[in-house]
Short mmCIF file of C-alpha atoms in Angstrom, two decimals:
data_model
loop_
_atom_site.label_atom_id
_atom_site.label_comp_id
_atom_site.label_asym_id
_atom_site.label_seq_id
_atom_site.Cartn_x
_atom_site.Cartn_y
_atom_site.Cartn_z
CA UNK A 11 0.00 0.00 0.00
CA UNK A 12 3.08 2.56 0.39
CA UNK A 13 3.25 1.72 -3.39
CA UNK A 14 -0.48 4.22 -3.86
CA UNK A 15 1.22 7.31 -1.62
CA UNK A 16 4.28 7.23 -3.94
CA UNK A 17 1.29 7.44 -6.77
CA UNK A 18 -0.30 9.88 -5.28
CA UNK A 19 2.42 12.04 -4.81
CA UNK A 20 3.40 11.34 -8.03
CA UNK A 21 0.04 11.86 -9.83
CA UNK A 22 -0.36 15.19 -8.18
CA UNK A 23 3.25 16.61 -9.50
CA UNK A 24 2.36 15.45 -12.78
CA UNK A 25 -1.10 17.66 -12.19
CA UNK A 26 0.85 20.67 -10.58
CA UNK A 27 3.59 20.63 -12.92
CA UNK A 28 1.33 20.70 -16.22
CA UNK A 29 -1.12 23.35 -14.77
CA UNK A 30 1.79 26.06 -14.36
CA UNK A 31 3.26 25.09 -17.48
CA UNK A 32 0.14 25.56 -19.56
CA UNK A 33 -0.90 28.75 -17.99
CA UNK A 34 -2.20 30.86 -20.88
CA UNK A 35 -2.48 34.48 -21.33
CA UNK A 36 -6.41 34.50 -19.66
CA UNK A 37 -4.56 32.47 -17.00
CA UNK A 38 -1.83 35.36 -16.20
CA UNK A 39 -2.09 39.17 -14.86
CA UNK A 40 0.63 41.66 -17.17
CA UNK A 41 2.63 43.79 -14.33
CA UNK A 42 5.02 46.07 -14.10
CA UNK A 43 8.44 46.06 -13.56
CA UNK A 44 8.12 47.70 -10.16
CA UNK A 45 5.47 45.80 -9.09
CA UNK A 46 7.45 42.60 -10.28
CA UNK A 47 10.27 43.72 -7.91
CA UNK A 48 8.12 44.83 -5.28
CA UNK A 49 6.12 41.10 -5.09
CA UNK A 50 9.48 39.32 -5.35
CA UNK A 51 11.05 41.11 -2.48
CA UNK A 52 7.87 40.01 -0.59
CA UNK A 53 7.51 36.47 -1.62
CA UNK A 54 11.04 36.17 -0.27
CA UNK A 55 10.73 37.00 2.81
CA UNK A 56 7.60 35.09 2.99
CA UNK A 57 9.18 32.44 2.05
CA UNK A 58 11.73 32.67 4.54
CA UNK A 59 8.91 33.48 7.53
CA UNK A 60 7.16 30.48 6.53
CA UNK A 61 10.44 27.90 6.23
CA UNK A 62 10.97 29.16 9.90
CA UNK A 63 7.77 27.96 10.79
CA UNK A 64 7.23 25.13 8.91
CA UNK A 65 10.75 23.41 9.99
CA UNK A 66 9.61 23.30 13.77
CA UNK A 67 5.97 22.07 13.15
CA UNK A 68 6.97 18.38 12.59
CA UNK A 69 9.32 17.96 15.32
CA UNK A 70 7.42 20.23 18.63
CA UNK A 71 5.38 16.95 19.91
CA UNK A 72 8.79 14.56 18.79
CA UNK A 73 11.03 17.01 20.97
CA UNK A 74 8.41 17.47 23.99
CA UNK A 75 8.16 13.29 24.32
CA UNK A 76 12.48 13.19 24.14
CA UNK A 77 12.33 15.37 27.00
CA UNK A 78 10.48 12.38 28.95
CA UNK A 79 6.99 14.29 28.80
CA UNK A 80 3.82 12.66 28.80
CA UNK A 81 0.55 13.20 26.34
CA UNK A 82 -1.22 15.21 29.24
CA UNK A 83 2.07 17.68 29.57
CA UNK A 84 2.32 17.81 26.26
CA UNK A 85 -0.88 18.96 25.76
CA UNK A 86 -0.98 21.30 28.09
CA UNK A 87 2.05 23.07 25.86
CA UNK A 88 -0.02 23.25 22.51
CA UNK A 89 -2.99 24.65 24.43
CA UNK A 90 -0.71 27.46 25.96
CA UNK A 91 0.17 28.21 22.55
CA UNK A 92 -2.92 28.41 21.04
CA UNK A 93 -4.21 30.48 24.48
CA UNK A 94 -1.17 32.78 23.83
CA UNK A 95 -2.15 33.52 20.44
CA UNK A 96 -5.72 34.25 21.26
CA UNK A 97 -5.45 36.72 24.26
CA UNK A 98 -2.14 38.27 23.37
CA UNK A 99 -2.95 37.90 19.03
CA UNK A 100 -5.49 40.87 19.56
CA UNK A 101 -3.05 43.31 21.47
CA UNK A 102 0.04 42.83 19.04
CA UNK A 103 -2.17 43.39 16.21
CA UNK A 104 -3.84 46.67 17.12
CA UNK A 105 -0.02 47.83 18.27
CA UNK A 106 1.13 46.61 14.78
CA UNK A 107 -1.91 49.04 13.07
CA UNK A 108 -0.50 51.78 15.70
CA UNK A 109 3.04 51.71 15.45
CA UNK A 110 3.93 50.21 12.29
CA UNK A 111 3.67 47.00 10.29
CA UNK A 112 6.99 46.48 9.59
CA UNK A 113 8.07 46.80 12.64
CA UNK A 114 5.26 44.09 14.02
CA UNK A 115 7.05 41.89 11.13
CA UNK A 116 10.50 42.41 12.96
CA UNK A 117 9.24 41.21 16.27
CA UNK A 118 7.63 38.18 14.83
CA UNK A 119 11.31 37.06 13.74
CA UNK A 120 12.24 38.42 17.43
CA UNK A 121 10.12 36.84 19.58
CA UNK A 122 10.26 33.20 17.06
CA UNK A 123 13.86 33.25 17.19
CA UNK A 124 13.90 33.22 20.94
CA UNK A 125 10.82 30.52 21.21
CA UNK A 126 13.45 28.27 19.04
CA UNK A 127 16.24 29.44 21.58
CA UNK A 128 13.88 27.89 24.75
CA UNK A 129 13.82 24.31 23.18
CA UNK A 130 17.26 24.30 24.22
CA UNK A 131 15.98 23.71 27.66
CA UNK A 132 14.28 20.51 29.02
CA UNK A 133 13.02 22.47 32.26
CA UNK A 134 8.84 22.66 31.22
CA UNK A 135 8.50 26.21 32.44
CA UNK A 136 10.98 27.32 29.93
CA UNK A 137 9.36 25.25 27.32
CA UNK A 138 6.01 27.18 28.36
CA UNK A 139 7.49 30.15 27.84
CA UNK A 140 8.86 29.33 24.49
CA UNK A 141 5.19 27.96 24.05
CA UNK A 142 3.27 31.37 24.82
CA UNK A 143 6.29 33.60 22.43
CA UNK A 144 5.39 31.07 19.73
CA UNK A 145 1.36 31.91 20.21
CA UNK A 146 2.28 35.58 19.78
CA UNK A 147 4.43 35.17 16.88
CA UNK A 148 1.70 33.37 15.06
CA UNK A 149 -1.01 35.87 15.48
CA UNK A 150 2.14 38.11 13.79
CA UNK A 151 2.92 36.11 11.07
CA UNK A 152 -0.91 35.73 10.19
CA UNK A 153 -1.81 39.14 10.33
CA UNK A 154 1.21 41.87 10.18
CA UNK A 155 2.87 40.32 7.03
CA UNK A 156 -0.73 40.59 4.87
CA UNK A 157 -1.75 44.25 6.65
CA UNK A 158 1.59 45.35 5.68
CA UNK A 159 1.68 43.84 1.91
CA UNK A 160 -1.88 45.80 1.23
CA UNK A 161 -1.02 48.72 3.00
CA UNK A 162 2.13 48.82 0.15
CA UNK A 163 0.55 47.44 -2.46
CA UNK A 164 -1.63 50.35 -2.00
CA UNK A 165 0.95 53.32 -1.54
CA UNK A 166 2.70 52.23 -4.33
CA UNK A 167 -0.23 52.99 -6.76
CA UNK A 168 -0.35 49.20 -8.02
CA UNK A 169 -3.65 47.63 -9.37
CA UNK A 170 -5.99 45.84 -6.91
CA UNK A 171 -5.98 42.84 -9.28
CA UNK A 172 -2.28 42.67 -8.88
CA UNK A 173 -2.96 41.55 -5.28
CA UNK A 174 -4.41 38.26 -6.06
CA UNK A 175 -0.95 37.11 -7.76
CA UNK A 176 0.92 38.16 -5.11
CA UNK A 177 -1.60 36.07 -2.72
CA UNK A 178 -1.44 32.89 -4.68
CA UNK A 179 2.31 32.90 -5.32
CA UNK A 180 2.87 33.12 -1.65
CA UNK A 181 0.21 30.24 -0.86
CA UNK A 182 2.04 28.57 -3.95
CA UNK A 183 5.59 28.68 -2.57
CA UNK A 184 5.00 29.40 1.18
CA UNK A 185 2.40 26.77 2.15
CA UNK A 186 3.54 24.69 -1.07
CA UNK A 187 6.80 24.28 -1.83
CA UNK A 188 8.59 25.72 1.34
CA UNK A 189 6.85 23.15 3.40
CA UNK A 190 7.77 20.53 1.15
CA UNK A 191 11.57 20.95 1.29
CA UNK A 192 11.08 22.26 4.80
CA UNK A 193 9.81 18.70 5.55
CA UNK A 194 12.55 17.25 3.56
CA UNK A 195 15.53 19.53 5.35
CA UNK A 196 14.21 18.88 8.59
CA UNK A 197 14.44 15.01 7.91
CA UNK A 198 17.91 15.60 6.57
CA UNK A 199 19.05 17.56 9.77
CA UNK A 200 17.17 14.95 12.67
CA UNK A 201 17.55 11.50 10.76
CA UNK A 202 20.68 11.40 8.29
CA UNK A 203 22.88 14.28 9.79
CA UNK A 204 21.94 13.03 13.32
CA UNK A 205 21.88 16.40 14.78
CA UNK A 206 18.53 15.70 17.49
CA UNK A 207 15.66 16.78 17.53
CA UNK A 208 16.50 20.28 18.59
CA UNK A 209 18.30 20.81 15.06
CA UNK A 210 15.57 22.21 13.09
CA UNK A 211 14.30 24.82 15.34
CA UNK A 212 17.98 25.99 15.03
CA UNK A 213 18.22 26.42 11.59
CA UNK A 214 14.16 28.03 12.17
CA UNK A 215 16.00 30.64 13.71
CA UNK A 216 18.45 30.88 11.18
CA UNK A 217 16.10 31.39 8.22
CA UNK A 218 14.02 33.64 10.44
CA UNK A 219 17.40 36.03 11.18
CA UNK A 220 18.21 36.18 7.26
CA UNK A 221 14.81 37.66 6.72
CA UNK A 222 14.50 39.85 9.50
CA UNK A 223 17.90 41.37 7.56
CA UNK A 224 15.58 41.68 4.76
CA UNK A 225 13.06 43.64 6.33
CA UNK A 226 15.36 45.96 8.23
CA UNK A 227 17.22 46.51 4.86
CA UNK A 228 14.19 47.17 2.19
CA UNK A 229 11.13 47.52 3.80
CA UNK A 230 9.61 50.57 4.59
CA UNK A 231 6.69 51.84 7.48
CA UNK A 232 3.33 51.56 6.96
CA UNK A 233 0.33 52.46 9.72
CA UNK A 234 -3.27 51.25 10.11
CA UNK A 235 -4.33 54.46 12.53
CA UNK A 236 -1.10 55.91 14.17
CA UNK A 237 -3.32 58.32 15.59
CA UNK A 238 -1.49 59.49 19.32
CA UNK A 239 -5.45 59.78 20.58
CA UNK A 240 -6.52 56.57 20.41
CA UNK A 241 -5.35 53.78 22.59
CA UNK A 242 -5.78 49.75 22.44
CA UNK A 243 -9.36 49.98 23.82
CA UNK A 244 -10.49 52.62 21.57
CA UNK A 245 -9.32 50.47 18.74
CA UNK A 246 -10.13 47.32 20.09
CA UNK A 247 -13.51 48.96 20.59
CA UNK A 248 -13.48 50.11 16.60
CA UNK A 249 -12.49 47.09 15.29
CA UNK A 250 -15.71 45.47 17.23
CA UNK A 251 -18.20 48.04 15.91
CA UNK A 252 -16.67 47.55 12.27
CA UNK A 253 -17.26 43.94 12.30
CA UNK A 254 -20.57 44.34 14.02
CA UNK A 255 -21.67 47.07 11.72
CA UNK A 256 -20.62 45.45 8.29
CA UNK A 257 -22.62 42.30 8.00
CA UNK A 258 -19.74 41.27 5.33
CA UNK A 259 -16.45 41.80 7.27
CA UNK A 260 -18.42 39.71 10.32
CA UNK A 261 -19.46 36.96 7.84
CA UNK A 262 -16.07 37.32 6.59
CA UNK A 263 -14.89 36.53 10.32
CA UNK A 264 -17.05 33.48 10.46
CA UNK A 265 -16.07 31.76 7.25
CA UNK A 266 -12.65 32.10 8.01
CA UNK A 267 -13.21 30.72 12.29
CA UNK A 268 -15.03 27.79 10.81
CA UNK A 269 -12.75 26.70 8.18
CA UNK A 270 -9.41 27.11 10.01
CA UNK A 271 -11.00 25.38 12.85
CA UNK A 272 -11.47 22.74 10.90
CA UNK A 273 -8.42 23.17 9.65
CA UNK A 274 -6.27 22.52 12.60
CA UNK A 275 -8.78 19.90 14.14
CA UNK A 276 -7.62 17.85 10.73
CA UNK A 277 -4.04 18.63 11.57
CA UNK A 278 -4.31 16.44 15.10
CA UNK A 279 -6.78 13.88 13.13
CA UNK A 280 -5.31 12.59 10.04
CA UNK A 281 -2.53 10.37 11.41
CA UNK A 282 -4.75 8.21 13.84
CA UNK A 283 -7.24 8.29 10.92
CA UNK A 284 -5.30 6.54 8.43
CA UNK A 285 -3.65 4.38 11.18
CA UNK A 286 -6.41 3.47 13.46
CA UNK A 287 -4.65 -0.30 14.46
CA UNK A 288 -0.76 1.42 14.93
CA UNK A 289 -0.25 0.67 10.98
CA UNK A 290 3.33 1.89 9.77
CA UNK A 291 2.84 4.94 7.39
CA UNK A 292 4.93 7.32 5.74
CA UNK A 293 4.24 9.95 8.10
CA UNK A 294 6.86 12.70 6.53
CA UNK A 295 6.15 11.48 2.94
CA UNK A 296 2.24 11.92 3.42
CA UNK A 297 2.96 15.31 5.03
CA UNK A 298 4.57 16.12 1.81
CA UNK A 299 1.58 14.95 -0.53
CA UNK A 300 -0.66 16.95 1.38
CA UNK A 301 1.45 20.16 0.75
CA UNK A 302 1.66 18.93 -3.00
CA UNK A 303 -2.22 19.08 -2.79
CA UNK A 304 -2.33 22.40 -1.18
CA UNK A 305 0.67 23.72 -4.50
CA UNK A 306 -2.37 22.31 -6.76
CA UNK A 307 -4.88 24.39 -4.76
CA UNK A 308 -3.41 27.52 -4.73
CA UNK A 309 -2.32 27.10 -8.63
CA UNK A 310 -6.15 26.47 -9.54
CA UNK A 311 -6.78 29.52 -7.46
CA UNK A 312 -4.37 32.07 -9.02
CA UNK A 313 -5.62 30.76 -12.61
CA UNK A 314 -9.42 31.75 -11.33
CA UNK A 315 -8.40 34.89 -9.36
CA UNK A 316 -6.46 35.99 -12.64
CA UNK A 317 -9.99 35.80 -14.49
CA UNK A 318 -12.69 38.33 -13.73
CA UNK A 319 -15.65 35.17 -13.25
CA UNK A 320 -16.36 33.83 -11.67
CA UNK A 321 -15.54 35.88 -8.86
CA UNK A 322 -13.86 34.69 -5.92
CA UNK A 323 -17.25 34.94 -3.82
CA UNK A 324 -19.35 32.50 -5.98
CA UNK A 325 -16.00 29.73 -6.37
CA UNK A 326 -15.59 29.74 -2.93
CA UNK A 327 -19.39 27.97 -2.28
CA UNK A 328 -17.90 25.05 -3.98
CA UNK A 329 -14.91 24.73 -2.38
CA UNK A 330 -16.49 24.88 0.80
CA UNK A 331 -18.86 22.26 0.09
CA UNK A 332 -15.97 19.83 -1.70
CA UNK A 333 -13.95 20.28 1.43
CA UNK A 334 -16.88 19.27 3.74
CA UNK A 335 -17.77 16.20 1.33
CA UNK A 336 -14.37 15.00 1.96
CA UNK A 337 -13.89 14.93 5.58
CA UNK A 338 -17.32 13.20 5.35
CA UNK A 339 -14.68 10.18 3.80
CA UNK A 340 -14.04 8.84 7.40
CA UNK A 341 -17.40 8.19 8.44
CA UNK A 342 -18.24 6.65 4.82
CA UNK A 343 -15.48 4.23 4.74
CA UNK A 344 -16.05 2.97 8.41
CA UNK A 345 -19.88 2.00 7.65
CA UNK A 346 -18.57 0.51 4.23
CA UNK A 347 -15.16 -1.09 5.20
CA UNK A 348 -14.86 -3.26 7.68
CA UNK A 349 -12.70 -2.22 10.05
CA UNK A 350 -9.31 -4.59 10.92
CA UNK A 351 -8.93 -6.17 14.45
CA UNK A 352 -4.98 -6.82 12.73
CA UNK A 353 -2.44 -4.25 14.83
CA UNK A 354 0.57 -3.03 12.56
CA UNK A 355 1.21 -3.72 9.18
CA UNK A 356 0.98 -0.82 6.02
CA UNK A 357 -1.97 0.95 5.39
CA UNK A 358 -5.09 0.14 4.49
CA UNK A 359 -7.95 0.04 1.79
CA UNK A 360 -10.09 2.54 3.94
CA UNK A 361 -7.18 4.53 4.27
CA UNK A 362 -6.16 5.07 0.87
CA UNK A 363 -9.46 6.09 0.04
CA UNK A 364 -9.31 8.74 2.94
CA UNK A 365 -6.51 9.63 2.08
CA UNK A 366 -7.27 10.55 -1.36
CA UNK A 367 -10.12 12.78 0.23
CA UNK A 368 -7.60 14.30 2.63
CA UNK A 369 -5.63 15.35 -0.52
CA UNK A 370 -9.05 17.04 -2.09
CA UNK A 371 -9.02 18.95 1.09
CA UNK A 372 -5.75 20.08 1.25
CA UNK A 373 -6.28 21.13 -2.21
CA UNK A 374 -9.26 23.31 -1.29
CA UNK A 375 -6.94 24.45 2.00
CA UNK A 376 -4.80 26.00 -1.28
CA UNK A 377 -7.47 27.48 -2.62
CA UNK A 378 -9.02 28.93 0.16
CA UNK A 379 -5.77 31.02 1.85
CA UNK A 380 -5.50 32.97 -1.46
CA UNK A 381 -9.07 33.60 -2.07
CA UNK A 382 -9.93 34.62 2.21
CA UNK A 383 -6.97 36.93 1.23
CA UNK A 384 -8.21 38.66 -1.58
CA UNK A 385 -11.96 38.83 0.26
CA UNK A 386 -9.85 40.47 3.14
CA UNK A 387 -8.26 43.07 1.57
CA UNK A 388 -11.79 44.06 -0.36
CA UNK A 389 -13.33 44.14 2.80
CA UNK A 390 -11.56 44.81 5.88
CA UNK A 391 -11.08 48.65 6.39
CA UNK A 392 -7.32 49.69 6.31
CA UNK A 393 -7.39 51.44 9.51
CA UNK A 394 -7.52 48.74 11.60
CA UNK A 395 -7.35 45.47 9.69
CA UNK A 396 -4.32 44.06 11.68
CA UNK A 397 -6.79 44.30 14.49
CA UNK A 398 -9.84 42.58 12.98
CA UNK A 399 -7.64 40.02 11.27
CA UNK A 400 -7.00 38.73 14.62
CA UNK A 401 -10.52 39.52 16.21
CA UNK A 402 -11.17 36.49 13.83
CA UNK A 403 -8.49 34.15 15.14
CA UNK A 404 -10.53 34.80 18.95
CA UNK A 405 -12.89 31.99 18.16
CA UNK A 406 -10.85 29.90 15.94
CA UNK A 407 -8.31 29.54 18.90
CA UNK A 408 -11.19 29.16 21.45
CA UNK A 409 -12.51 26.04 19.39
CA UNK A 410 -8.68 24.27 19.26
CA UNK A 411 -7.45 24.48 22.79
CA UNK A 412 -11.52 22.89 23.42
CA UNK A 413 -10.53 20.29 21.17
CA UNK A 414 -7.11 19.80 22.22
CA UNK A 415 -8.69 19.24 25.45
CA UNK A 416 -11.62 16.59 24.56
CA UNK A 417 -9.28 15.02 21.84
CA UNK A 418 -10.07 11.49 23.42
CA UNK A 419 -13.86 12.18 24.52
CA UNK A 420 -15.41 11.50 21.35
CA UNK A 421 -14.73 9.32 18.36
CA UNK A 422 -13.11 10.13 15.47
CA UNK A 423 -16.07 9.68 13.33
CA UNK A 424 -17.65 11.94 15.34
CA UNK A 425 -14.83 14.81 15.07
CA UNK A 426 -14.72 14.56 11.22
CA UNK A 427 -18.56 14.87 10.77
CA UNK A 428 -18.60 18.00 12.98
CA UNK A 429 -15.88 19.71 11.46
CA UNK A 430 -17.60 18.55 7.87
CA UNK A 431 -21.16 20.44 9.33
CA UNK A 432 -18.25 23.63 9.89
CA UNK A 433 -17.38 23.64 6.51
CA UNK A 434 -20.96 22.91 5.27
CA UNK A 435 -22.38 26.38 7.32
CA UNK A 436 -19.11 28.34 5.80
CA UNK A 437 -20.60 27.65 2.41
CA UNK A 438 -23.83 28.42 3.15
CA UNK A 439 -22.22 31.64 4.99
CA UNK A 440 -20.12 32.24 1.60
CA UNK A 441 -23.53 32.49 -0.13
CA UNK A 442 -25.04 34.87 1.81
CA UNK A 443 -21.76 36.97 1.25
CA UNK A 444 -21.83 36.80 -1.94
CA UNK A 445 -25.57 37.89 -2.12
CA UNK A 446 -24.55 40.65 -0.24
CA UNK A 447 -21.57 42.18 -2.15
CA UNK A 448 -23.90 41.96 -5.15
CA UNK A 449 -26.53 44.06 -3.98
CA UNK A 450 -24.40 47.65 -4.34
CA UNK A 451 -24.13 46.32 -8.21
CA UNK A 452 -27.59 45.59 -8.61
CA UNK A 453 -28.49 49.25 -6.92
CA UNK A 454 -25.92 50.82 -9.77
CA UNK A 455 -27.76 49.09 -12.25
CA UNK A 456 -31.33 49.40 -11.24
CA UNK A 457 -30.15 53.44 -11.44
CA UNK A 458 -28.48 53.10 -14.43
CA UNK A 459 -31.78 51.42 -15.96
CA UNK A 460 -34.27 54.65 -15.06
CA UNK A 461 -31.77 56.32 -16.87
CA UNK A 462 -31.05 54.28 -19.44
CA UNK A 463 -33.44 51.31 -20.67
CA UNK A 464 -30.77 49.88 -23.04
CA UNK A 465 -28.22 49.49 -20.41
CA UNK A 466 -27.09 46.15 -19.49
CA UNK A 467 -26.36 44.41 -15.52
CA UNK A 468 -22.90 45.33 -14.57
CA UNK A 469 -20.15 42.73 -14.47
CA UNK A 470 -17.08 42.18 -12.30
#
């Protein structure tokens, strides 16, 4: 059976590989030269933000259990994370629309680098530590990078259709093909260089320094409200009337909560799902097909975000309801397969067929981070999007340190077919969204028609 993963992974970079070769002129945005300079800079340093946090992901819970801590302990450490990013996430990204992007973008590598520098230590209160800096630094990386990259894109007088490539290039390589050799150097460092498990969050840092360089060197300030006036309650206080006032930027808020939740619930799910009876898989190699799903994702998205229909609202009903048909796999293929009594051995026939649906929803994962992008910077307001952008991670990380904590009270049947009804309400979410952003259109037109009876409906 570890013959159909190398098949897989094959068969999808066959797919990814002829999709970016056949790209055709409808399938591509012309830029300019500046702007072509301006997104490379920026995919760089994403790229090196990302390899910093994508080396350590594979090896936390490895180096945690070397250190002779339990499951309970353990857990404990990914729920102070998560905690961290929720109550502190807010503060660092209303300071980041106060006192500067960039900056915010300089203490993310900051405050990483020296999370890497506590897994030095076995003591667990230093590892919590290390545990609440990392929370912080991921509220940073998922909302100062992207406020700062509009904010630019912006000042610079480049097109807003110029954003979406920028968006799906970074999903491409960042989430894609970083994570991929990520994986790959990480199993090079640990395994063949025999360097323990502590080697990858070194070189983390290492990547992480090398683009903080970047930043310092080439980047320049951008502000949400710098206003001296206003301090973090008054903004946290406008950031909660915007989102209760604009029926879009809180539906906006929703979509994303429910399909990162389910997001990261499939992160702790899909290993005991495709080895239910301890069966040996490829754990790294599988890792690596999913993030060759997500490259196929975020390709399909940058060839639709390149075209003006469908727009990204109406696409992104589908993709909701694909992802939630696939995590519906699970449930399927215990009522259909029989499950084995037989401990060990390779994978099975129910979990090649889940796995194939885990790969359709990793490639919807790559087609949703471009696409909640471009819906982001369309809808949340400038002034303060740092600190909406992680107004919306408040519930997501609410729901994960819940199910970090009742990860053995219910089935795993019973996990996937909630987090499948998640994904089911963000479509049916996405459709009210995109009813709403069509109704300032349909007002232009219905104008445009008393004046003019020959007119036709608007189009994007």
């Amino acid at each position: 059976m570890e013959l159909f993963c190398f098949v897989v992974f094959g068969a999808l970079g066959v797919v990814v590989a002829a999709l970016e070769l056949s790209k055709s002129s409808k399938d591509r945005i012309n830029t300019s030269p500046a702007f072509n300079s301006f997104k490379n800079n920026y995919l760089f340093v994403y790229s090196l933000m990302m390899a910093g946090d994508w080396l350590q992901g594979p090896y936390v819970y490895y180096l945690y259990s070397t250190y002779g801590f339990g499951k309970g302990e353990i857990g404990q450490l990914f729920i102070a994370g998560f905690g961290s990013s929720m109550l502190f996430g807010t503060i660092v990204g209303s300071l980041a629309d106060k006192q500067g992007r960039r900056r915010a973008c300089v203490t993310y590598c900051i405050t990483y680098i020296l999370s890497c520098i506590t897994k030095h230590s076995p003591e667990y209160k230093v590892l919590m530590i290390g545990r609440v800096l990392g929370g912080i630094a991921t509220s940073l990386l998922f909302s100062a990078f992207e406020s700062w990259l509009v904010a630019e894109h912006n000042k610079r007088g480049f097109e807003q259709q110029w954003l979406s490539l920028t968006f799906s290039k970074a999903i491409f390589l960042g989430n894609g093909l970083v994570a991929i050799l990520s994986g790959l150097f990480g199993n090079l460092l640990v395994d063949s260089l025999s360097l323990g498990p502590v080697a990858p969050f070194d070189a983390a840092a290492c990547f992480l320094a090398i683009g903080m360089a970047i930043i310092l060197s080439s980047w320049t300030e951008n502000f949400g409200d710098p206003s001296e006036n206003k301090d973090l309650l008054t903004q946290f206080r406008g950031a909660a009337v915007a989102i209760a006032s604009d029926e879009k930027i809180a539906l906006l808020g929703a979509i994303q909560s429910l399909f990162e939740g389910s997001m990261y619930t499939f992160v702790f799910l899909w290993t005991p799902a495709l080895s239910p009876n301890d069966e040996e898989i490829p754990h790294g190699f599988i890792f690596a097909t999913f993030m060759l799903a997500s490259m196929l994702g975020s390709s399909l998205a940058s060839r639709l975000m390149a075209r003006s229909s469908p727009r990204v609202e109406s696409y992104m009903q589908i993709v909701f309801v694909i992802s939630s048909a696939s995590l519906l796999l699970p449930i399927i293929t215990n009522f259909l397969v029989a499950p084995s009594k037989v401990k060990g051995g390779s994978i099975s026939f129910a979990g090649c067929l889940q796995l194939l649906g885990f790969c359709t929803f990793e490639a919807c994962v790559g087609i949703f981070w471009p696409s909640i992008m471009k819906m982001r910077s369309q809808y949340i307001p400038e002034e303060a999007r740092s600190t909406i952008m992680n107004f919306f991670r408040i519930p997501l990380n609410i729901f994960v340190c819940i199910v970090l904590y009742n990860v053995d009270a219910f089935p795993i049947t019973v996990m996937f077919g909630m987090c499948s009804i998640f994904l089911f309400v963000a479509s049916i979410l996405q459709r009210r969204l995109m009813a709403i952003s069509d109704k300032p259109k349909m007002e232009n037109w219905t104008a445009m028609k008393e004046r003019d009876p020959e007119s036709e409906p608007l189009n994007d």
